[in-house]
Amino acid sequence: VGAFLDLSEIDAGLHRFVLNADNIQLPLGMEVVRITPAAIRVEMEERIQKDIAVEPKIVGKPPAGYTIERISVRPGSVKVSGPKSTLNSMLSLSTESISVSDIQPEKGEKVLEVPVVLSPASLRLVPGQSKNVRVTILCIPNKSSKTSPGTTFP
């Protein structure tokens, strides 16, 4: 059982729809006796496109003795479409989680193809945009002070 409304010709804004038996789809042999609620409100919003920056979501710590020197994302932004109110207040999207714990720094830069997380679910990538970005992570040895042989630290 479900109520169906044709919203294809509706403009942006708040609309009130009265539900009646014509809107309800029922299995054969059943009939509509009462509809509660008798009306619903629907807010329609303009859909726009916007370039949004992509930030990598880094989790974990680099291997012992190393620190992250640089993280870059290419492309640095993606074009998405979505509700105007959502995109006007959105500054960035994140990638799926990237663990730096398993990076092997001795092999140089680590380059990963990582999906962009489209959240909220009302967002869509504009056709032609890849769902993945390339994240490059460079770990370098920690800078430590030189100590003389035999010096111990607690």
GROMACS .gro file of C-alpha atoms in nm:
model
  154
    1VAL     CA    1   0.000   0.000   0.000
    2GLY     CA    2   0.140   0.340  -0.092
    3ALA     CA    3   0.046   0.696  -0.176
    4PHE     CA    4   0.174   0.836  -0.505
    5LEU     CA    5   0.198   1.202  -0.610
    6ASP     CA    6   0.327   1.346  -0.937
    7LEU     CA    7   0.583   1.609  -0.834
    8SER     CA    8   0.735   1.658  -1.179
    9GLU     CA    9   0.565   1.995  -1.239
   10ILE     CA   10   0.610   2.135  -0.887
   11ASP     CA   11   0.816   2.452  -0.831
   12ALA     CA   12   1.056   2.510  -0.542
   13GLY     CA   13   0.885   2.596  -0.215
   14LEU     CA   14   0.644   2.450   0.040
   15HIS     CA   15   0.340   2.265  -0.098
   16ARG     CA   16   0.038   2.100   0.065
   17PHE     CA   17  -0.119   1.795  -0.097
   18VAL     CA   18  -0.456   1.648  -0.003
   19LEU     CA   19  -0.453   1.271  -0.025
   20ASN     CA   20  -0.753   1.088  -0.166
   21ALA     CA   21  -0.836   0.742  -0.296
   22ASP     CA   22  -0.690   0.834  -0.638
   23ASN     CA   23  -0.343   0.873  -0.478
   24ILE     CA   24  -0.349   0.534  -0.305
   25GLN     CA   25  -0.239   0.214  -0.476
   26LEU     CA   26  -0.399  -0.094  -0.323
   27PRO     CA   27  -0.395  -0.465  -0.393
   28LEU     CA   28  -0.690  -0.597  -0.594
   29GLY     CA   29  -1.005  -0.642  -0.383
   30MET     CA   30  -0.918  -0.373  -0.124
   31GLU     CA   31  -1.071  -0.027  -0.096
   32VAL     CA   32  -0.976   0.297   0.077
   33VAL     CA   33  -1.186   0.367   0.387
   34ARG     CA   34  -0.986   0.644   0.552
   35ILE     CA   35  -0.654   0.822   0.491
   36THR     CA   36  -0.459   0.953   0.787
   37PRO     CA   37  -0.307   1.206   0.759
   38ALA     CA   38  -0.546   1.347   0.498
   39ALA     CA   39  -0.284   1.594   0.373
   40ILE     CA   40   0.095   1.615   0.363
   41ARG     CA   41   0.341   1.901   0.324
   42VAL     CA   42   0.629   1.869   0.082
   43GLU     CA   43   0.914   2.117   0.050
   44MET     CA   44   1.079   2.123  -0.291
   45GLU     CA   45   1.421   2.281  -0.329
   46GLU     CA   46   1.626   2.394  -0.625
   47ARG     CA   47   1.911   2.160  -0.719
   48ILE     CA   48   2.241   2.333  -0.800
   49GLN     CA   49   2.598   2.234  -0.892
   50LYS     CA   50   2.909   2.338  -0.702
   51ASP     CA   51   3.281   2.257  -0.688
   52ILE     CA   52   3.354   2.120  -0.340
   53ALA     CA   53   3.703   2.070  -0.194
   54VAL     CA   54   3.803   1.712  -0.104
   55GLU     CA   55   3.980   1.649   0.229
   56PRO     CA   56   4.145   1.311   0.297
   57LYS     CA   57   4.018   1.136   0.612
   58ILE     CA   58   4.340   1.016   0.776
   59VAL     CA   59   4.320   0.764   1.062
   60GLY     CA   60   4.586   0.598   1.275
   61LYS     CA   61   4.948   0.694   1.333
   62PRO     CA   62   5.241   0.660   1.096
   63PRO     CA   63   5.486   0.376   1.167
   64ALA     CA   64   5.720   0.425   1.464
   65GLY     CA   65   6.003   0.665   1.388
   66TYR     CA   66   5.817   0.838   1.103
   67THR     CA   67   5.599   1.144   1.064
   68ILE     CA   68   5.375   1.259   0.781
   69GLU     CA   69   5.557   1.521   0.575
   70ARG     CA   70   5.294   1.582   0.308
   71ILE     CA   71   4.947   1.473   0.199
   72SER     CA   72   4.805   1.582  -0.135
   73VAL     CA   73   4.474   1.513  -0.309
   74ARG     CA   74   4.421   1.522  -0.686
   75PRO     CA   75   4.185   1.649  -0.800
   76GLY     CA   76   4.152   1.884  -0.504
   77SER     CA   77   3.779   1.930  -0.566
   78VAL     CA   78   3.485   1.756  -0.732
   79LYS     CA   79   3.171   1.900  -0.890
   80VAL     CA   80   2.855   1.780  -0.720
   81SER     CA   81   2.485   1.855  -0.751
   82GLY     CA   82   2.246   1.874  -0.462
   83PRO     CA   83   1.994   2.087  -0.273
   84LYS     CA   84   2.084   2.456  -0.277
   85SER     CA   85   2.067   2.492   0.103
   86THR     CA   86   2.302   2.197   0.152
   87LEU     CA   87   2.564   2.301  -0.104
   88ASN     CA   88   2.563   2.669  -0.006
   89SER     CA   89   2.679   2.578   0.345
   90MET     CA   90   2.917   2.296   0.246
   91LEU     CA   91   3.291   2.366   0.246
   92SER     CA   92   3.434   2.019   0.181
   93LEU     CA   93   3.373   1.649   0.136
   94SER     CA   94   3.594   1.379   0.283
   95THR     CA   95   3.735   1.059   0.140
   96GLU     CA   96   3.679   0.716   0.288
   97SER     CA   97   3.915   0.650   0.580
   98ILE     CA   98   4.284   0.613   0.495
   99SER     CA   99   4.496   0.431   0.753
  100VAL     CA  100   4.854   0.557   0.774
  101SER     CA  101   4.946   0.281   1.020
  102ASP     CA  102   5.031   0.031   0.741
  103ILE     CA  103   5.229   0.269   0.520
  104GLN     CA  104   5.578   0.145   0.442
  105PRO     CA  105   5.774   0.472   0.439
  106GLU     CA  106   6.095   0.313   0.315
  107LYS     CA  107   5.919   0.260  -0.020
  108GLY     CA  108   5.873   0.636  -0.069
  109GLU     CA  109   5.546   0.811  -0.139
  110LYS     CA  110   5.230   0.608  -0.102
  111VAL     CA  111   4.970   0.678  -0.374
  112LEU     CA  112   4.613   0.557  -0.320
  113GLU     CA  113   4.290   0.578  -0.520
  114VAL     CA  114   4.023   0.657  -0.260
  115PRO     CA  115   3.646   0.709  -0.302
  116VAL     CA  116   3.492   1.044  -0.209
  117VAL     CA  117   3.211   1.013   0.049
  118LEU     CA  118   2.896   1.183  -0.077
  119SER     CA  119   2.716   1.285   0.239
  120PRO     CA  120   2.432   1.363   0.279
  121ALA     CA  121   2.278   1.109   0.043
  122SER     CA  122   2.106   1.385  -0.158
  123LEU     CA  123   2.442   1.473  -0.320
  124ARG     CA  124   2.540   1.336  -0.661
  125LEU     CA  125   2.859   1.364  -0.863
  126VAL     CA  126   2.807   1.558  -1.184
  127PRO     CA  127   2.843   1.329  -1.490
  128GLY     CA  128   3.206   1.303  -1.594
  129GLN     CA  129   3.340   1.335  -1.237
  130SER     CA  130   3.530   1.036  -1.101
  131LYS     CA  131   3.412   0.898  -0.768
  132ASN     CA  132   3.778   0.845  -0.671
  133VAL     CA  133   4.059   1.089  -0.595
  134ARG     CA  134   4.432   1.020  -0.584
  135VAL     CA  135   4.579   1.071  -0.237
  136THR     CA  136   4.960   1.089  -0.207
  137ILE     CA  137   5.117   1.050   0.138
  138LEU     CA  138   5.484   1.105   0.213
  139CYS     CA  139   5.627   0.991   0.547
  140ILE     CA  140   5.976   1.088   0.655
  141PRO     CA  141   6.195   0.983   0.950
  142ASN     CA  142   6.136   1.182   1.268
  143LYS     CA  143   6.389   1.457   1.333
  144SER     CA  144   6.561   1.358   1.655
  145SER     CA  145   6.830   1.536   1.848
  146LYS     CA  146   7.175   1.383   1.831
  147THR     CA  147   7.286   1.215   2.150
  148SER     CA  148   7.623   1.088   2.245
  149PRO     CA  149   7.672   0.712   2.275
  150GLY     CA  150   7.579   0.574   2.609
  151THR     CA  151   7.324   0.846   2.685
  152THR     CA  152   7.001   0.693   2.809
  153PHE     CA  153   6.663   0.845   2.860
  154PRO     CA  154   6.403   0.726   3.105
   0.00000   0.00000   0.00000
